[in-house]
XYZ file of C-alpha atoms in Angstrom:
541
model
C 24.891 -0.911 -28.038
C 26.572 0.633 -25.010
C 26.847 -1.363 -21.793
C 25.548 1.044 -19.168
C 26.191 -1.049 -16.036
C 28.400 -3.919 -14.925
C 28.127 -5.522 -11.491
C 31.070 -7.670 -10.375
C 31.765 -10.075 -7.492
C 28.066 -10.518 -6.812
C 25.921 -13.278 -5.381
C 22.935 -13.348 -7.731
C 19.852 -14.681 -5.928
C 17.040 -16.421 -7.807
C 13.751 -16.008 -5.903
C 12.177 -18.946 -7.745
C 14.664 -21.569 -6.543
C 16.042 -19.717 -3.538
C 19.535 -20.532 -4.790
C 22.371 -18.367 -6.061
C 23.010 -18.420 -9.786
C 26.319 -19.942 -10.886
C 27.342 -16.614 -12.461
C 28.939 -13.890 -10.348
C 28.534 -10.822 -12.554
C 26.073 -9.180 -14.931
C 25.902 -6.459 -17.556
C 23.024 -4.205 -18.600
C 22.242 -2.562 -21.941
C 19.244 -0.316 -22.657
C 17.692 -1.068 -19.290
C 17.860 -4.854 -19.696
C 20.173 -7.523 -18.355
C 22.272 -8.250 -21.425
C 24.690 -10.862 -20.088
C 25.524 -13.047 -17.102
C 28.957 -14.513 -16.493
C 32.116 -14.208 -14.452
C 33.935 -10.999 -13.576
C 36.402 -11.259 -16.441
C 33.696 -11.774 -19.064
C 31.523 -8.935 -17.836
C 34.399 -6.504 -17.334
C 35.322 -7.038 -20.988
C 31.912 -5.658 -21.991
C 32.509 -2.316 -20.253
C 33.922 0.818 -21.816
C 34.922 4.187 -20.388
C 31.286 5.270 -20.050
C 30.087 2.135 -18.227
C 29.283 2.246 -14.517
C 31.280 -0.641 -13.052
C 30.599 -1.647 -9.449
C 32.550 -4.267 -7.510
C 30.036 -5.611 -4.995
C 32.597 -7.640 -3.030
C 30.236 -10.539 -2.451
C 27.032 -8.568 -1.778
C 23.691 -10.207 -2.592
C 21.741 -9.076 -5.659
C 18.014 -9.770 -5.835
C 15.556 -8.830 -8.554
C 14.302 -5.332 -7.830
C 11.955 -5.226 -4.846
C 8.478 -3.998 -5.753
C 5.841 -2.692 -3.333
C 2.517 -4.219 -4.335
C 0.401 -1.367 -2.936
C 1.527 2.248 -2.447
C 0.072 5.752 -2.660
C 3.107 7.944 -3.383
C 1.378 11.200 -4.340
C -1.201 11.262 -1.560
C 1.365 9.772 0.819
C 3.824 12.576 0.156
C 1.068 15.058 0.999
C -0.483 13.260 3.950
C 2.807 12.649 5.751
C 3.680 16.343 5.712
C 2.924 17.678 9.180
C 2.837 16.303 12.725
C 3.680 12.596 12.928
C 1.389 11.045 15.547
C 2.227 7.430 14.708
C 4.470 7.068 17.761
C 1.739 8.105 20.235
C 0.379 5.218 22.270
C -2.239 6.982 24.435
C -4.371 10.120 24.569
C -1.924 11.945 26.838
C 0.890 11.452 24.331
C -1.294 12.788 21.516
C -2.326 15.752 23.636
C 1.320 16.564 24.434
C 2.336 16.300 20.767
C -0.521 18.594 19.735
C 0.327 21.117 22.429
C 3.903 21.313 21.193
C 2.770 21.805 17.607
C 0.224 24.464 18.559
C 2.951 26.501 20.276
C 4.844 26.663 16.980
C 1.815 27.582 14.845
C 1.358 31.014 13.345
C -1.943 32.724 14.248
C -4.757 31.302 12.122
C -2.597 28.537 10.635
C -3.940 25.016 10.279
C -2.425 22.081 12.136
C -2.104 18.846 10.167
C -1.353 15.544 11.869
C -1.136 12.010 10.491
C -0.684 8.407 11.599
C -3.058 8.589 14.577
C -3.773 5.098 15.907
C -7.357 4.666 17.206
C -5.967 2.327 19.862
C -4.837 5.432 21.772
C -8.484 5.927 22.790
C -8.734 2.480 24.370
C -12.396 1.670 24.996
C -13.483 5.304 24.570
C -15.023 6.697 21.385
C -12.719 8.165 18.741
C -13.498 11.891 18.843
C -11.828 15.281 19.254
C -13.210 16.035 22.728
C -10.037 14.881 24.564
C -8.091 17.510 22.610
C -10.561 20.412 22.714
C -8.603 22.344 25.325
C -5.339 22.056 23.382
C -6.961 22.845 20.025
C -9.180 25.672 21.244
C -9.586 28.026 18.285
C -7.104 26.046 16.170
C -8.251 24.534 12.861
C -6.781 21.037 12.899
C -7.077 17.872 10.827
C -5.714 14.668 12.330
C -5.583 11.780 9.876
C -6.072 8.332 11.396
C -3.545 5.705 10.380
C -5.947 3.968 7.983
C -6.252 7.164 5.865
C -9.967 6.420 5.615
C -10.916 8.683 8.502
C -9.801 11.799 10.323
C -10.546 13.977 13.312
C -11.414 17.612 12.678
C -11.199 20.168 15.468
C -14.193 22.320 16.385
C -12.670 25.319 14.621
C -12.020 23.296 11.449
C -15.626 22.085 11.390
C -16.825 25.638 11.923
C -14.760 26.989 9.026
C -16.103 24.223 6.784
C -19.701 24.830 7.811
C -20.105 21.253 9.038
C -22.610 21.368 11.888
C -24.556 18.151 11.472
C -24.951 14.886 9.552
C -24.659 14.674 5.759
C -25.500 12.105 3.102
C -22.989 10.893 0.498
C -22.755 8.749 -2.638
C -20.154 6.682 -0.782
C -22.420 4.530 1.355
C -20.011 4.238 4.292
C -19.015 7.927 4.398
C -20.281 9.742 7.506
C -19.996 12.867 9.583
C -20.213 11.115 12.942
C -22.559 12.955 15.316
C -23.611 12.572 18.931
C -27.146 11.881 20.156
C -28.000 15.566 19.716
C -26.840 15.656 16.104
C -23.622 17.572 16.811
C -20.441 16.426 15.009
C -17.971 14.619 17.249
C -15.096 15.537 14.944
C -14.789 12.055 13.429
C -15.156 11.978 9.649
C -15.369 8.612 7.888
C -14.187 8.016 4.294
C -13.034 10.476 1.641
C -16.345 12.151 0.913
C -16.789 13.246 4.516
C -13.131 14.181 4.994
C -13.184 16.352 1.880
C -15.841 18.593 3.422
C -13.188 20.019 5.713
C -10.040 19.361 3.681
C -11.201 21.638 0.879
C -11.295 24.720 3.117
C -7.784 24.150 4.502
C -4.846 25.932 2.835
C -3.369 23.879 0.000
C 0.320 23.507 -0.924
C 1.439 24.863 -4.275
C 1.903 22.528 -7.210
C 5.675 22.987 -7.009
C 5.668 22.076 -3.317
C 3.645 18.944 -4.014
C 5.946 17.884 -6.843
C 9.059 18.364 -4.714
C 7.543 16.395 -1.831
C 6.719 13.548 -4.213
C 10.213 13.531 -5.682
C 11.743 13.447 -2.203
C 9.480 10.568 -1.128
C 10.384 8.534 -4.200
C 14.107 9.119 -3.658
C 13.723 7.917 -0.078
C 11.933 4.798 -1.324
C 14.772 4.017 -3.723
C 17.251 4.286 -0.846
C 15.415 1.442 0.933
C 15.817 -0.886 -2.050
C 12.528 -0.321 -3.818
C 12.732 -0.383 -7.597
C 9.014 -0.210 -8.294
C 5.519 0.064 -6.936
C 1.934 -0.702 -7.840
C 0.290 2.685 -7.358
C -3.310 2.383 -6.222
C -4.576 5.808 -7.215
C -4.211 8.437 -9.925
C -6.196 11.280 -8.447
C -5.959 14.880 -9.567
C -2.682 15.592 -11.299
C -0.852 12.431 -10.185
C -0.291 11.215 -13.748
C 1.017 14.606 -14.782
C 3.441 14.509 -11.846
C 4.750 11.089 -12.876
C 5.146 12.253 -16.463
C 6.972 15.414 -15.427
C 9.396 13.580 -13.133
C 9.965 10.872 -15.719
C 10.748 13.355 -18.493
C 13.149 15.212 -16.202
C 14.960 12.021 -15.177
C 13.725 12.416 -11.598
C 11.579 9.269 -11.365
C 13.641 6.674 -9.437
C 10.977 3.929 -9.328
C 9.084 2.024 -12.013
C 5.397 2.686 -11.336
C 2.294 0.780 -12.426
C -0.700 3.023 -11.825
C -4.341 2.003 -11.294
C -6.797 4.964 -11.356
C -9.861 4.843 -9.118
C -13.398 3.961 -10.128
C -15.790 5.346 -7.533
C -19.508 4.759 -6.914
C -21.514 6.905 -9.294
C -19.088 6.439 -12.206
C -21.216 6.535 -15.356
C -20.697 4.929 -18.756
C -18.522 7.795 -19.945
C -16.379 7.472 -16.836
C -15.853 3.756 -17.347
C -15.045 4.354 -21.012
C -12.445 6.948 -20.014
C -10.825 4.461 -17.633
C -10.594 1.899 -20.421
C -9.236 4.392 -22.939
C -6.661 5.656 -20.432
C -4.992 2.266 -20.120
C -1.409 2.216 -21.362
C -0.711 5.896 -20.905
C 2.808 6.363 -19.596
C 6.470 7.043 -20.186
C 9.809 5.341 -19.717
C 9.230 4.319 -16.107
C 5.487 4.549 -15.537
C 2.273 3.430 -17.120
C -1.418 3.231 -16.378
C -2.509 -0.393 -16.032
C -5.659 -1.522 -14.276
C -8.379 0.141 -12.228
C -8.634 0.458 -8.438
C -12.086 0.030 -6.851
C -13.245 0.098 -3.224
C -15.660 -2.532 -1.938
C -15.562 -1.377 1.691
C -13.708 0.800 4.190
C -11.808 -0.379 7.270
C -12.505 -2.478 10.345
C -11.004 0.107 12.684
C -13.506 2.838 11.807
C -16.525 0.554 11.379
C -16.793 0.910 7.589
C -15.635 -2.548 6.478
C -18.272 -4.873 5.002
C -18.681 -7.895 7.247
C -20.996 -10.871 6.979
C -21.838 -10.288 10.639
C -21.614 -6.767 12.171
C -18.770 -5.869 14.497
C -19.201 -5.526 18.261
C -20.656 -2.016 17.824
C -23.183 -3.164 15.242
C -21.131 -1.455 12.525
C -19.352 -2.563 9.326
C -22.601 -3.783 7.830
C -22.555 -2.123 4.407
C -20.622 -2.075 1.164
C -18.870 1.076 -0.043
C -21.113 0.954 -3.111
C -24.761 1.772 -2.294
C -25.653 -0.881 -4.886
C -23.039 -3.658 -4.801
C -24.476 -5.100 -8.004
C -23.412 -1.942 -9.821
C -19.853 -2.796 -8.780
C -20.354 -6.282 -10.240
C -21.577 -4.801 -13.521
C -18.585 -2.457 -13.817
C -16.108 -5.244 -13.038
C -17.715 -7.251 -15.837
C -17.429 -4.330 -18.240
C -13.773 -3.741 -17.393
C -13.051 -7.463 -17.639
C -14.540 -7.662 -21.122
C -12.343 -4.719 -22.112
C -9.273 -6.610 -20.857
C -8.700 -4.251 -17.934
C -7.548 -5.862 -14.657
C -9.105 -4.594 -11.447
C -7.626 -4.193 -7.972
C -10.383 -4.064 -5.372
C -9.940 -2.869 -1.804
C -11.803 -5.514 0.215
C -11.049 -5.864 3.917
C -14.123 -7.545 5.406
C -15.276 -11.085 4.649
C -18.483 -9.972 2.910
C -16.513 -7.567 0.729
C -13.975 -10.208 -0.275
C -16.718 -12.708 -1.073
C -18.559 -10.193 -3.240
C -15.414 -9.371 -5.206
C -14.759 -13.052 -5.875
C -18.379 -13.532 -6.932
C -18.078 -10.582 -9.315
C -14.880 -11.937 -10.874
C -16.429 -15.378 -11.245
C -19.383 -13.874 -13.062
C -17.098 -11.788 -15.283
C -14.925 -14.777 -16.180
C -17.989 -16.744 -17.229
C -18.217 -14.450 -20.242
C -14.618 -15.212 -21.307
C -11.335 -13.371 -21.018
C -9.780 -15.671 -18.435
C -6.369 -14.127 -18.994
C -7.312 -10.884 -17.197
C -5.632 -10.917 -13.771
C -7.786 -9.342 -11.104
C -6.633 -8.653 -7.548
C -8.066 -8.219 -4.077
C -6.268 -5.701 -1.855
C -5.893 -6.151 1.932
C -7.996 -9.283 2.735
C -7.783 -8.732 6.478
C -10.264 -11.396 7.548
C -11.781 -14.227 5.505
C -13.437 -17.549 6.389
C -12.093 -20.923 5.276
C -14.451 -21.381 2.351
C -13.118 -18.223 0.675
C -9.467 -19.236 0.533
C -9.523 -21.748 -2.315
C -11.490 -19.424 -4.597
C -8.502 -17.120 -5.143
C -6.553 -19.821 -6.956
C -9.637 -21.211 -8.683
C -10.482 -17.794 -10.140
C -6.901 -16.686 -10.736
C -7.321 -13.741 -8.358
C -4.127 -12.349 -6.836
C -4.061 -11.839 -3.056
C -2.379 -8.477 -2.349
C -1.561 -8.166 1.340
C 0.153 -5.825 3.790
C 1.478 -7.908 6.704
C 2.907 -4.950 8.625
C -0.654 -3.746 9.248
C -1.178 -6.864 11.314
C 2.193 -6.375 13.012
C 1.767 -2.754 14.026
C -1.977 -2.160 14.409
C -3.109 -5.371 16.135
C -1.909 -7.373 19.121
C -1.378 -11.030 19.828
C -3.784 -10.930 22.782
C -6.509 -9.316 20.633
C -6.807 -6.325 22.949
C -6.468 -3.882 20.034
C -9.329 -1.988 18.397
C -9.355 -4.145 15.222
C -9.564 -7.410 17.152
C -12.072 -6.145 19.711
C -14.385 -4.954 16.973
C -14.283 -8.309 15.184
C -14.299 -10.599 18.213
C -13.595 -14.314 18.005
C -13.246 -16.278 15.810
C -12.716 -13.525 13.239
C -9.857 -11.889 15.145
C -8.004 -15.200 14.841
C -8.363 -15.085 11.062
C -6.122 -12.049 10.683
C -4.130 -11.520 7.501
C -4.122 -15.177 6.442
C -0.980 -14.978 4.307
C 0.023 -18.597 4.962
C -3.433 -20.055 4.334
C -3.869 -18.091 1.117
C -0.418 -19.149 -0.090
C -1.047 -22.792 0.780
C -4.419 -22.719 -0.987
C -2.605 -21.870 -4.217
C -3.111 -18.107 -4.343
C -0.401 -15.811 -5.667
C 0.403 -13.602 -2.649
C 1.863 -10.148 -3.352
C 3.250 -8.073 -0.479
C 3.193 -4.316 0.002
C 3.025 -1.539 2.564
C 0.004 0.581 1.587
C 2.207 3.589 2.357
C 1.426 6.045 3.928
C -0.612 3.647 6.071
C 2.559 1.765 7.029
C 6.280 2.365 6.367
C 7.460 1.513 2.849
C 10.960 -0.027 3.392
C 10.571 -3.416 1.672
C 12.874 -5.301 4.023
C 10.536 -4.310 6.850
C 7.540 -5.570 4.880
C 9.211 -8.911 4.204
C 10.338 -9.135 7.823
C 6.802 -8.491 9.062
C 5.445 -11.254 6.839
C 7.862 -13.596 8.591
C 7.763 -12.550 12.264
C 4.314 -10.850 12.560
C 5.511 -8.940 15.635
C 5.056 -5.237 16.516
C 7.846 -3.282 14.847
C 8.259 -1.032 17.896
C 9.088 -3.993 20.130
C 10.103 -7.235 18.430
C 10.259 -8.988 21.809
C 6.453 -8.981 21.959
C 4.568 -12.102 20.828
C 3.436 -12.439 17.195
C -0.172 -12.168 16.063
C -1.021 -15.425 14.322
C 2.449 -16.938 13.924
C 0.879 -19.825 12.020
C 0.170 -17.339 9.219
C 3.816 -16.348 8.773
C 5.522 -16.773 5.420
C 8.968 -18.263 4.953
C 11.896 -16.074 3.966
C 11.721 -17.278 0.360
C 7.947 -16.820 0.149
C 8.286 -13.271 1.450
C 10.969 -12.482 -1.138
C 8.775 -13.896 -3.887
C 5.958 -11.665 -2.673
C 7.972 -8.602 -3.692
C 9.657 -10.015 -6.815
C 8.245 -12.832 -8.953
C 4.724 -12.574 -7.567
C 4.624 -8.810 -8.017
C 5.756 -9.313 -11.610
C 3.066 -11.948 -12.170
C 0.349 -9.694 -10.759
C 1.356 -7.037 -13.274
C 1.485 -9.511 -16.175
C 5.224 -8.920 -16.420
C 6.667 -12.276 -15.426
C 8.305 -12.570 -18.855
C 10.482 -9.503 -18.184
C 10.586 -8.830 -14.447
C 10.980 -10.525 -11.072
C 14.071 -12.607 -11.896
C 17.736 -12.105 -12.730
C 17.870 -13.369 -16.295
C 19.151 -12.199 -19.660
C 16.472 -10.100 -21.342
C 14.774 -9.181 -18.083
C 14.696 -5.623 -16.813
C 17.824 -4.439 -15.070
C 15.852 -3.513 -11.946
C 17.970 -4.781 -9.057
C 18.354 -4.497 -5.294
C 21.765 -5.098 -3.695
C 21.922 -6.073 -0.015
C 24.761 -6.500 2.451
C 23.442 -9.923 3.524
C 21.346 -12.792 2.216
C 17.662 -12.017 2.971
C 16.908 -15.737 3.065
C 19.274 -16.491 5.951
C 19.110 -13.302 8.030
C 16.771 -13.808 11.024
C 13.368 -12.201 10.463
C 13.800 -9.820 13.391
C 17.083 -8.536 11.925
C 16.097 -8.305 8.255
C 14.811 -4.732 8.372
C 18.267 -3.519 9.464
C 20.235 -5.096 6.606
C 21.984 -2.271 4.685
C 20.830 -1.558 1.143
C 24.023 -0.997 -0.830
C 22.704 -0.277 -4.308
C 19.371 0.160 -6.070
C 19.213 -0.060 -9.864
C 16.250 0.829 -12.084
C 16.349 0.418 -15.849
C 20.074 -0.218 -15.670
C 20.856 3.010 -13.808
C 21.702 3.372 -10.094
C 19.020 5.260 -8.196
C 20.707 4.787 -4.814
C 24.318 3.977 -3.999
C 25.648 3.639 -0.467
C 28.877 5.435 0.353
C 30.814 2.194 0.831
C 29.986 0.887 -2.678
């Protein structure tokens, strides 16, 4: 068999031990690491068709994997006006005014990344922007992607003039005391009322945007991602890119199961498991147990300071429990979005009940876990439930002094139990790290850095939020290598540099275990390899 890749003069880092392997070179055949040795031995395995790269002492890690991404929806949602850098209402208003000046008559304005903290203590609504958006149909996605602001013209075009009821229990067209919409739409069902009347990009445009986003991910060192949706034609997009050789990441895809899914729908989810190609496959099911703290749709054991976040996403939480049990018995792992303490507890209860019927080898996950009490921690390890977390959400959307929207809503002591990565790790849970892109940036070095320093990315001189919950450099690396492989049931073939394992590799200009946390995000990515083929190669390599 042909040796497709040889890497020479490398420092091969083992994320299990935190040490460098004694070998300094590797070879890959058919997408797998076929040999480890010294430069002379590996060079002898190459022929004229082999890609041979002299790394000159660069550090090679197992391929970095994002434990929670939304590439298709992210590629669509991040097309438009980026509001993520706005820190107050005036900045948002100025950004909107500039975009409006460039709009064609009748065109829609799309914005994304809006942080509710810009409103301070005032309600999140479109009124502060009415003058700028007069007559302009606009949709402004909040950073959590669970809510958006619609301008008066957009609501008018969609025929939304009052409250609605939805199958999603936490979905809402937020209205004032007189029953008039404020512009705030909570959860997908409410957002879709307006989104469906906005102009849609062509299929070709959507495919090209996705391909560009995936290429950009590869350039940051990502070799794979756990995709937490498969809506619409997402699977067809992955298949098309894969067949054309345009898929630069290995993707594990979990389709959604929404409230109201009937027996036929659950059966279809089970039967769809394993669909895929060379670099992607469907594995698992994504379910929502609640919304978000910031928009008052999380499920908390005690309401937030506004009396909100009191309900589950499922009108009947026991129906969720029944479906988890059915999927468990079919051998299908679940990944449940659960942010509030009541939501997390219910998911763990559901898994415990499912495991009582057998099938203990099915690895379920909880996504986000933003606030949990002490008595919940140990249950992750006891039930074999993976803790999938996004530390940069804590870094960039909360503050050490708890003056941010998330912390104010929760109040003490819950605001002090933010993103308990350390406590979950120490309790024995397998902690997987990710970005939840497009909610937060996807570069994996930034995710690992955030898990270590827990400081706002915009200003690393600011104090950390919950420094006692920081992970070590090695623990953070494991969160995007061996632990990600374990969560996917792939520890026998991924997450380490070993003969027989996948040749998915990330090459860095410095050792991620010794670079200070506040400098890690800036370490150059020299080479990214997926299935034995380079997907990104820096000019100097």
